[in-house]
Short mmCIF file of C-alpha atoms and ligand atoms in Angstrom, two decimals:
data_model
loop_
_atom_site.label_atom_id
_atom_site.label_comp_id
_atom_site.label_asym_id
_atom_site.label_seq_id
_atom_site.Cartn_x
_atom_site.Cartn_y
_atom_site.Cartn_z
CA MET A 266 -13.98 -21.10 -41.21
CA ALA A 267 -12.23 -19.59 -38.21
CA ILE A 268 -13.65 -20.37 -34.78
CA GLU A 269 -15.17 -17.26 -33.30
CA LEU A 270 -13.88 -16.30 -29.86
CA SER A 271 -16.25 -15.73 -26.97
CA LYS A 272 -17.28 -12.13 -26.34
CA ILE A 273 -15.76 -12.23 -22.87
CA VAL A 274 -12.27 -13.22 -24.04
CA GLN A 275 -12.38 -10.93 -27.05
CA GLN A 276 -12.12 -7.96 -24.72
CA MET A 277 -9.34 -9.51 -22.62
CA GLU A 278 -5.74 -8.27 -22.92
CA PRO A 279 -2.79 -10.57 -22.23
CA SER A 280 -0.75 -9.77 -19.10
CA ALA A 281 1.62 -6.92 -19.98
CA THR A 282 4.13 -7.94 -17.31
CA LEU A 283 4.38 -11.44 -18.70
CA ALA A 284 4.36 -10.13 -22.29
CA MET A 285 7.34 -7.81 -21.62
CA SER A 286 9.14 -10.60 -19.84
CA ALA A 287 8.50 -12.93 -22.80
CA ARG A 288 9.91 -10.29 -25.20
CA ALA A 289 13.01 -9.97 -23.04
CA LYS A 290 13.42 -13.76 -23.01
CA GLU A 291 13.04 -13.92 -26.81
CA LEU A 292 15.72 -11.28 -27.28
CA LYS A 293 17.98 -13.18 -24.90
CA ALA A 294 17.37 -16.42 -26.78
CA SER A 295 18.47 -14.66 -29.98
CA GLY A 296 21.85 -14.05 -28.37
CA GLU A 297 21.40 -10.51 -26.97
CA THR A 298 22.32 -9.57 -23.41
CA VAL A 299 19.14 -8.20 -21.88
CA TYR A 300 18.79 -6.26 -18.63
CA ASN A 301 15.41 -7.40 -17.44
CA LEU A 302 13.58 -5.14 -15.01
CA SER A 303 10.19 -6.23 -16.33
CA VAL A 304 8.74 -9.13 -14.43
CA GLY A 305 8.32 -9.11 -10.65
CA GLU A 306 9.98 -12.38 -9.85
CA PRO A 307 12.67 -12.85 -7.18
CA ASP A 308 16.01 -13.80 -8.72
CA PHE A 309 16.85 -16.01 -5.73
CA ASN A 310 16.51 -19.77 -5.82
CA THR A 311 13.82 -21.35 -3.66
CA PRO A 312 15.52 -22.06 -0.30
CA GLU A 313 17.00 -25.54 0.00
CA HIS A 314 14.84 -26.78 2.91
CA ILE A 315 11.71 -26.01 0.87
CA CYS A 316 12.99 -27.95 -2.16
CA GLN A 317 13.91 -30.82 0.17
CA ALA A 318 10.35 -30.86 1.56
CA ALA A 319 9.05 -31.24 -2.00
CA ILE A 320 11.42 -34.17 -2.64
CA ASP A 321 10.35 -35.76 0.66
CA ALA A 322 6.68 -35.26 -0.28
CA MET A 323 7.19 -37.05 -3.60
CA ARG A 324 9.01 -39.91 -1.90
CA ALA A 325 6.25 -40.18 0.72
CA GLY A 326 3.74 -40.66 -2.08
CA HIS A 327 2.06 -37.25 -1.97
CA THR A 328 1.71 -37.46 -5.70
CA ARG A 329 -2.04 -37.94 -5.98
CA TYR A 330 -5.07 -35.68 -6.03
CA THR A 331 -5.55 -33.80 -2.80
CA VAL A 332 -8.75 -32.14 -1.59
CA ALA A 333 -9.57 -29.67 -4.40
CA SER A 334 -9.30 -26.66 -2.09
CA GLY A 335 -5.92 -27.73 -0.70
CA ILE A 336 -4.46 -29.99 2.00
CA PRO A 337 -5.83 -29.33 5.50
CA GLU A 338 -2.27 -29.13 6.93
CA LEU A 339 -1.48 -26.16 4.69
CA LYS A 340 -4.78 -24.41 5.41
CA LYS A 341 -4.21 -24.90 9.14
CA ALA A 342 -0.68 -23.53 8.84
CA VAL A 343 -1.97 -20.47 6.93
CA VAL A 344 -4.62 -19.61 9.52
CA ALA A 345 -2.24 -20.31 12.44
CA ASN A 346 0.35 -18.03 10.87
CA TYR A 347 -2.24 -15.32 10.27
CA LYS A 348 -3.38 -15.51 13.90
CA LYS A 349 0.20 -15.37 15.17
CA THR A 350 1.11 -12.40 12.98
CA HIS A 351 -2.12 -10.41 12.89
CA GLY A 352 -4.12 -11.67 15.88
CA LEU A 353 -7.31 -12.66 14.05
CA GLU A 354 -8.67 -16.14 14.15
CA TYR A 355 -10.11 -17.95 11.10
CA PRO A 356 -11.37 -21.54 10.88
CA PHE A 357 -9.12 -23.49 8.52
CA THR A 358 -12.16 -23.96 6.29
CA SER A 359 -11.89 -20.24 5.47
CA CYS A 360 -8.71 -20.92 3.54
CA VAL A 361 -8.70 -22.02 -0.10
CA VAL A 362 -5.38 -22.95 -1.66
CA SER A 363 -5.12 -22.18 -5.37
CA ASN A 364 -2.63 -22.32 -8.24
CA GLY A 365 -0.97 -19.07 -7.24
CA ALA A 366 -2.43 -15.86 -5.86
CA LYS A 367 -3.55 -14.87 -9.36
CA HIS A 368 -5.83 -17.90 -9.45
CA ALA A 369 -7.06 -17.15 -5.90
CA ILE A 370 -7.97 -13.62 -7.04
CA HIS A 371 -9.76 -14.88 -10.12
CA ASN A 372 -11.79 -17.42 -8.16
CA SER A 373 -12.62 -14.88 -5.44
CA LEU A 374 -13.97 -12.50 -8.08
CA PHE A 375 -15.77 -15.23 -9.99
CA CYS A 376 -17.54 -16.45 -6.85
CA THR A 377 -18.68 -13.04 -5.63
CA LEU A 378 -19.40 -10.75 -8.60
CA ASN A 379 -22.37 -10.55 -10.92
CA PRO A 380 -22.53 -8.94 -14.36
CA GLY A 381 -22.82 -5.19 -13.98
CA ASP A 382 -21.35 -5.04 -10.46
CA GLU A 383 -18.74 -2.31 -10.06
CA VAL A 384 -15.33 -2.91 -8.52
CA ILE A 385 -13.34 0.12 -7.38
CA ILE A 386 -9.64 -0.20 -8.19
CA PRO A 387 -7.15 2.56 -7.35
CA ALA A 388 -4.69 3.22 -10.20
CA PRO A 389 -1.85 2.55 -10.71
CA TYR A 390 -3.03 -1.04 -10.22
CA TRP A 391 -1.51 -4.44 -10.88
CA VAL A 392 -2.13 -5.36 -14.53
CA SER A 393 -4.33 -8.40 -13.94
CA TYR A 394 -6.97 -6.80 -11.69
CA ALA A 395 -8.99 -5.00 -14.34
CA GLU A 396 -8.88 -7.95 -16.74
CA LEU A 397 -9.88 -10.48 -14.08
CA VAL A 398 -12.79 -8.28 -12.96
CA LYS A 399 -13.97 -8.07 -16.59
CA LEU A 400 -13.66 -11.84 -16.99
CA SER A 401 -16.08 -12.15 -14.08
CA GLY A 402 -18.57 -10.00 -16.00
CA ALA A 403 -18.19 -7.08 -13.61
CA ILE A 404 -17.00 -3.53 -14.34
CA PRO A 405 -13.66 -2.16 -13.12
CA VAL A 406 -14.05 1.43 -11.89
CA ILE A 407 -10.58 2.91 -11.99
CA VAL A 408 -9.81 5.74 -9.57
CA GLN A 409 -6.71 7.75 -10.46
CA THR A 410 -4.60 8.46 -7.38
CA LYS A 411 -2.01 11.22 -7.15
CA GLU A 412 1.74 10.80 -7.25
CA SER A 413 1.91 13.67 -4.74
CA ASN A 414 -0.07 11.46 -2.34
CA ASN A 415 2.29 8.52 -2.92
CA PHE A 416 -0.37 7.01 -5.18
CA LYS A 417 -2.65 6.22 -2.25
CA ILE A 418 -6.39 6.55 -2.61
CA THR A 419 -7.84 9.10 -0.19
CA PRO A 420 -11.12 8.53 1.68
CA GLU A 421 -12.66 11.36 -0.43
CA GLU A 422 -11.57 9.76 -3.70
CA PHE A 423 -12.90 6.41 -2.52
CA LYS A 424 -16.27 7.83 -1.43
CA ALA A 425 -16.69 9.75 -4.69
CA ALA A 426 -16.34 6.53 -6.71
CA ILE A 427 -19.09 4.65 -4.85
CA THR A 428 -22.40 4.16 -6.67
CA PRO A 429 -25.39 1.91 -5.92
CA LYS A 430 -23.71 -0.70 -8.14
CA THR A 431 -20.43 -0.76 -6.19
CA ARG A 432 -19.89 -4.20 -4.78
CA MET A 433 -16.18 -4.47 -4.14
CA PHE A 434 -13.07 -2.45 -3.35
CA LEU A 435 -9.77 -3.94 -4.48
CA LEU A 436 -6.67 -2.84 -2.62
CA CYS A 437 -3.06 -4.00 -2.86
CA THR A 438 -0.69 -3.08 -0.04
CA PRO A 439 2.32 -3.07 -0.26
CA SER A 440 1.52 -2.09 -3.80
CA ASN A 441 2.50 -3.55 -7.10
CA PRO A 442 3.40 -1.36 -9.07
CA THR A 443 4.18 1.62 -6.77
CA GLY A 444 5.67 0.06 -3.63
CA ASN A 445 3.50 2.21 -1.39
CA ILE A 446 2.21 0.90 1.92
CA TYR A 447 -0.99 1.98 3.69
CA SER A 448 -0.69 2.67 7.41
CA GLY A 449 -3.21 1.22 9.86
CA GLU A 450 -4.77 4.65 10.19
CA GLU A 451 -5.18 5.05 6.43
CA LEU A 452 -6.71 1.58 6.13
CA GLY A 453 -9.01 2.40 9.05
CA GLN A 454 -10.39 5.45 7.23
CA LEU A 455 -11.06 3.36 4.12
CA ALA A 456 -12.57 0.57 6.27
CA ASP A 457 -15.02 3.03 7.84
CA ILE A 458 -16.35 3.82 4.38
CA VAL A 459 -16.56 0.11 3.52
CA LEU A 460 -18.56 -0.53 6.69
CA GLN A 461 -20.94 2.34 5.99
CA HIS A 462 -21.80 0.86 2.59
CA ASN A 463 -22.73 -2.56 1.36
CA ILE A 464 -19.27 -3.18 -0.05
CA PHE A 465 -16.74 -5.90 0.47
CA VAL A 466 -12.99 -5.87 -0.05
CA LEU A 467 -10.40 -7.92 -1.84
CA ALA A 468 -7.15 -7.22 -0.01
CA ASP A 469 -4.13 -8.43 -1.97
CA GLU A 470 -1.41 -8.82 0.65
CA ILE A 471 1.05 -10.89 -1.38
CA TYR A 472 3.92 -8.47 -0.59
CA GLU A 473 3.21 -8.54 3.17
CA ASN A 474 6.70 -9.74 4.06
CA LEU A 475 8.63 -7.52 1.67
CA VAL A 476 8.67 -4.34 3.71
CA TYR A 477 11.63 -1.99 4.21
CA GLY A 478 12.96 0.42 6.81
CA ASP A 479 10.47 1.76 9.33
CA ASN A 480 7.47 0.78 7.26
CA LYS A 481 4.99 -1.54 8.88
CA PHE A 482 2.54 -3.81 7.15
CA VAL A 483 -1.04 -3.85 8.48
CA SER A 484 -3.53 -6.46 7.28
CA PHE A 485 -6.86 -4.99 6.20
CA PRO A 486 -9.33 -7.11 8.26
CA THR A 487 -7.53 -6.19 11.50
CA VAL A 488 -8.18 -2.45 11.42
CA ARG A 489 -11.86 -2.47 12.43
CA GLU A 490 -14.30 -4.84 14.07
CA GLY A 491 -16.68 -6.52 11.64
CA LEU A 492 -14.34 -6.62 8.64
CA GLN A 493 -13.62 -10.33 8.66
CA ASP A 494 -17.04 -11.03 7.08
CA ARG A 495 -16.40 -8.39 4.42
CA VAL A 496 -12.82 -8.99 3.35
CA ILE A 497 -11.11 -11.65 1.26
CA VAL A 498 -7.38 -11.68 1.94
CA ILE A 499 -5.07 -12.90 -0.81
CA ASN A 500 -1.56 -14.15 -0.16
CA GLY A 501 0.88 -16.83 -1.29
CA VAL A 502 4.44 -18.08 -1.37
CA SER A 503 5.59 -16.74 -4.77
CA LYS A 504 7.21 -13.53 -3.58
CA THR A 505 8.13 -14.18 0.06
CA TYR A 506 9.91 -17.48 -0.57
CA ALA A 507 11.04 -17.07 -4.19
CA MET A 508 8.53 -19.72 -5.31
CA THR A 509 6.92 -18.16 -8.40
CA GLY A 510 7.03 -21.38 -10.44
CA TRP A 511 5.54 -23.63 -7.75
CA ARG A 512 2.11 -21.98 -8.12
CA VAL A 513 0.72 -21.82 -4.60
CA GLY A 514 -1.41 -18.96 -3.34
CA TRP A 515 -4.52 -18.74 -1.20
CA ALA A 516 -7.54 -16.78 -0.14
CA LEU A 517 -8.75 -16.30 3.42
CA ALA A 518 -12.43 -15.68 2.94
CA PRO A 519 -15.74 -15.81 4.79
CA GLU A 520 -16.66 -19.50 5.01
CA ASN A 521 -19.56 -19.44 2.53
CA VAL A 522 -17.26 -17.88 -0.09
CA ALA A 523 -14.40 -20.28 0.69
CA LYS A 524 -16.72 -23.25 0.36
CA LYS A 525 -17.90 -22.14 -3.07
CA MET A 526 -14.37 -21.39 -4.21
CA GLY A 527 -13.42 -24.95 -3.25
CA ALA A 528 -16.39 -26.25 -5.26
CA LEU A 529 -15.35 -24.07 -8.22
CA GLN A 530 -11.84 -25.51 -8.09
CA SER A 531 -13.25 -29.03 -7.94
CA GLN A 532 -14.84 -28.36 -11.35
CA GLU A 533 -12.16 -26.15 -12.81
CA THR A 534 -8.62 -27.22 -11.90
CA SER A 535 -8.91 -29.77 -9.08
CA ASN A 536 -6.21 -29.33 -6.45
CA PRO A 537 -3.12 -27.15 -6.82
CA CYS A 538 0.01 -29.31 -7.34
CA SER A 539 0.27 -31.71 -4.39
CA VAL A 540 4.05 -31.53 -4.12
CA SER A 541 4.00 -27.73 -4.26
CA GLN A 542 1.51 -27.63 -1.41
CA TYR A 543 3.92 -29.61 0.81
CA ALA A 544 6.72 -27.29 -0.22
CA ALA A 545 4.56 -24.27 0.71
CA LEU A 546 3.83 -25.90 4.07
CA ALA A 547 7.56 -26.23 4.73
CA ALA A 548 8.03 -22.60 3.67
CA ILE A 549 5.48 -21.29 6.16
CA GLN A 550 6.43 -23.56 9.03
CA GLY A 551 10.19 -23.61 8.52
CA ASP A 552 13.03 -21.31 9.49
CA GLN A 553 12.22 -17.76 8.35
CA SER A 554 15.82 -16.53 8.22
CA CYS A 555 15.81 -17.10 4.43
CA VAL A 556 13.11 -14.41 4.16
CA ALA A 557 15.08 -11.94 6.27
CA LYS A 558 18.13 -12.47 4.03
CA MET A 559 16.16 -11.83 0.83
CA VAL A 560 14.43 -8.79 2.32
CA ALA A 561 17.80 -7.32 3.36
CA GLU A 562 19.04 -7.70 -0.22
CA PHE A 563 15.85 -6.17 -1.69
CA ALA A 564 16.22 -3.26 0.75
CA LYS A 565 19.74 -2.52 -0.55
CA ARG A 566 18.49 -2.57 -4.11
CA ARG A 567 15.57 -0.32 -3.25
CA ASP A 568 17.94 2.27 -1.76
CA TYR A 569 20.13 2.06 -4.83
CA VAL A 570 17.23 2.39 -7.29
CA GLU A 571 15.80 5.33 -5.34
CA GLU A 572 19.15 7.09 -5.48
CA ARG A 573 19.60 6.46 -9.21
CA ILE A 574 16.14 7.85 -9.99
CA ALA A 575 16.64 10.86 -7.72
CA ASN A 576 19.79 11.66 -9.70
CA ILE A 577 18.02 11.70 -13.05
CA LYS A 578 16.75 15.17 -13.72
CA GLY A 579 13.04 15.22 -14.53
CA MET A 580 12.31 11.69 -13.31
CA SER A 581 10.54 11.02 -10.04
CA CYS A 582 9.35 8.08 -8.05
CA PRO A 583 7.47 7.98 -4.76
CA LYS A 584 9.06 6.41 -1.67
CA MET A 585 8.89 2.66 -1.83
CA GLY A 586 7.87 1.09 1.47
CA GLY A 587 7.57 -2.47 0.23
CA ALA A 588 7.32 -4.90 -2.71
CA PHE A 589 10.07 -4.69 -5.33
CA TYR A 590 9.03 -2.12 -7.88
CA ALA A 591 9.85 1.48 -8.71
CA PHE A 592 7.13 3.38 -10.56
CA VAL A 593 8.87 6.15 -12.39
CA ASN A 594 7.45 9.36 -13.85
CA ILE A 595 8.86 9.95 -17.35
CA LYS A 596 6.42 12.60 -18.56
CA GLU A 597 9.31 15.01 -19.18
CA TYR A 598 10.92 12.48 -21.44
CA LEU A 599 7.95 11.99 -23.76
CA GLY A 600 7.34 14.05 -26.91
CA ARG A 601 11.07 13.88 -27.73
CA GLU A 602 13.29 12.29 -30.32
CA TYR A 603 15.44 9.30 -29.38
CA ALA A 604 18.13 8.52 -31.94
CA GLY A 605 16.00 10.23 -34.56
CA LYS A 606 12.76 8.53 -33.53
CA MET A 607 9.87 10.49 -32.05
CA ILE A 608 8.50 8.98 -28.85
CA ASN A 609 5.19 10.20 -27.50
CA THR A 610 3.90 7.53 -25.14
CA ASP A 611 5.22 5.46 -22.27
CA THR A 612 4.59 2.31 -24.33
CA GLU A 613 6.75 3.60 -27.20
CA TRP A 614 9.37 4.69 -24.66
CA CYS A 615 9.58 1.24 -23.03
CA LEU A 616 9.65 -0.60 -26.37
CA GLU A 617 12.35 1.72 -27.72
CA LEU A 618 14.38 1.38 -24.52
CA LEU A 619 14.27 -2.38 -25.02
CA SER A 620 15.11 -2.18 -28.69
CA GLN A 621 17.91 0.42 -28.42
CA LYS A 622 19.41 -0.39 -25.02
CA LYS A 623 18.17 -3.92 -24.25
CA VAL A 624 16.58 -2.85 -21.00
CA ALA A 625 13.16 -4.41 -20.33
CA THR A 626 10.66 -2.52 -18.17
CA VAL A 627 6.84 -2.33 -18.18
CA MET A 628 4.85 0.65 -19.48
CA GLY A 629 2.79 2.60 -16.93
CA SER A 630 -0.27 2.39 -19.21
CA ALA A 631 -0.53 -1.32 -18.44
CA PHE A 632 -1.09 -0.32 -14.81
CA GLY A 633 -3.64 2.34 -15.73
CA ALA A 634 -1.09 5.17 -15.41
CA PRO A 635 0.30 6.51 -18.69
CA GLY A 636 3.47 8.59 -18.45
CA TYR A 637 5.32 6.16 -16.16
CA PHE A 638 7.32 2.98 -16.38
CA ARG A 639 7.74 0.23 -13.82
CA ALA A 640 11.15 -1.19 -12.96
CA SER A 641 11.33 -4.37 -10.91
CA PHE A 642 14.37 -4.61 -8.66
CA ALA A 643 13.90 -8.34 -8.07
CA THR A 644 17.06 -8.83 -10.11
CA SER A 645 20.76 -8.67 -9.34
CA MET A 646 22.47 -5.41 -8.35
CA GLU A 647 24.75 -5.72 -11.42
CA ASN A 648 21.71 -5.93 -13.70
CA ILE A 649 20.06 -2.97 -12.02
CA LYS A 650 23.22 -0.89 -12.24
CA GLU A 651 23.80 -1.64 -15.92
CA ALA A 652 20.10 -1.10 -16.69
CA PHE A 653 20.11 2.37 -15.10
CA ASP A 654 23.39 3.28 -16.84
CA ARG A 655 21.68 2.38 -20.10
CA ILE A 656 18.51 4.29 -19.20
CA GLU A 657 20.69 7.35 -18.63
CA GLU A 658 22.40 6.85 -21.99
CA PHE A 659 19.00 6.40 -23.65
CA ILE A 660 17.56 9.67 -22.39
CA ALA A 661 20.79 11.55 -23.05
N1 LIG L 1008 -0.93 -10.05 -6.77
C1 LIG L 1008 0.06 -9.20 -7.06
C2 LIG L 1008 -0.06 -7.80 -6.62
C3 LIG L 1008 1.17 -9.62 -7.78
O1 LIG L 1008 2.15 -8.77 -8.05
C4 LIG L 1008 1.24 -10.94 -8.22
C5 LIG L 1008 2.42 -11.32 -9.06
N2 LIG L 1008 2.66 -12.51 -9.38
C6 LIG L 1008 0.18 -11.81 -7.89
C7 LIG L 1008 -0.88 -11.32 -7.17
C8 LIG L 1008 0.13 -13.23 -8.31
O2 LIG L 1008 1.08 -14.04 -7.69
P1 LIG L 1008 1.18 -15.59 -7.96
O3 LIG L 1008 2.52 -15.83 -8.54
O4 LIG L 1008 1.04 -16.23 -6.61
O5 LIG L 1008 0.08 -15.98 -8.85
N1 LIG L 1009 3.24 -10.13 -10.43
C1 LIG L 1009 4.46 -10.07 -11.14
C2 LIG L 1009 4.54 -8.77 -11.94
O1 LIG L 1009 3.71 -7.95 -11.81
C3 LIG L 1009 4.65 -11.31 -11.99
C4 LIG L 1009 3.98 -11.33 -13.33
C5 LIG L 1009 2.51 -11.45 -13.24
O2 LIG L 1009 2.03 -12.39 -12.63
O3 LIG L 1009 1.88 -10.53 -13.73
O4 LIG L 1009 5.46 -8.57 -12.68
#
């Protein structure tokens, strides 16, 4: 007799970004050359001084359990860095270090939501948000934003989605998957609405440091007085320092929430990897020129991708202020035949692009926005160039 799965996991979808990346890896393992624009993972190696700090940590015997919510040195470095960059002070006990930002998001939701609570999420949204909200028993309320407004939620759209059950607003800036960035003024307008209602905010700021040109990142709790008690800020080292595999992220939360998240981790995972925590500490406290170098390279790729998309008739993509994704409108290219095969949806389009041209992307539907695909430019310029040449051949 087969074991029956729990009701809560029966309705859970696997991560589409990781699924597309796994497909690309499988194809590659079978001997194909694959141009992988699917997963959002920097192609750079973790900077040498960070790796060295991990080796030093092992040698110094930091190979045992740490406090479940993370080593105090790292929490202190996170809050000191936040104060230096954004001017707001947090006690170090407000910081909980988790196994990546994804885990920090899950635990934040799990510790604050009850079954039936509504969470407002502007679409296009990062694939895991809706699933993680559902895993917490709460209900994702998806608000469609407009491409003509750079996929930013307007105060009117936000207000219209609020009901007596609304408990949380989930915002990602700079955004995965659209690359948009909210200005301080835009965040202020949304914050006013938050403060007028009994709502709190999960602000995913993992792309804080990957910002291009004149764009400026503003951290949500800083835009109005009184937000610190209402906002959980999520961040981590995966993107900024090319440390996706090390699994270190964190939440900066009101102390009562942080305390419970620590207790949850003590039952659930214990501490995040001890050695990785020391590596993350070195990343935050060390020389930041490695970040500037990576950002400069991402900026070049962003310009290139923007130009390629602008030159494809019928495709469009809003200006990307940060992160490393292009979110491309392909509605004109659906309902057509490709090498004799009819393609009606963005999912079919992405799968066929992979099968015919060996270019891996992620379907817009996975981000709550059918009719688009997402291309990550966290891969080499050569890969990006070849991938776009192939996309052009595909649609021709
Ligand atoms: N938030 C966003 C918006 C992301 O794109 C990602 C991608 N990994 C995460 C959180 C999770 O990051 P981590 O690798 O630290 O779990
Ligand atoms: N966040 C990245 C992405 O969206 C990595 C994969 C994942 O964690 O979903 O592609």
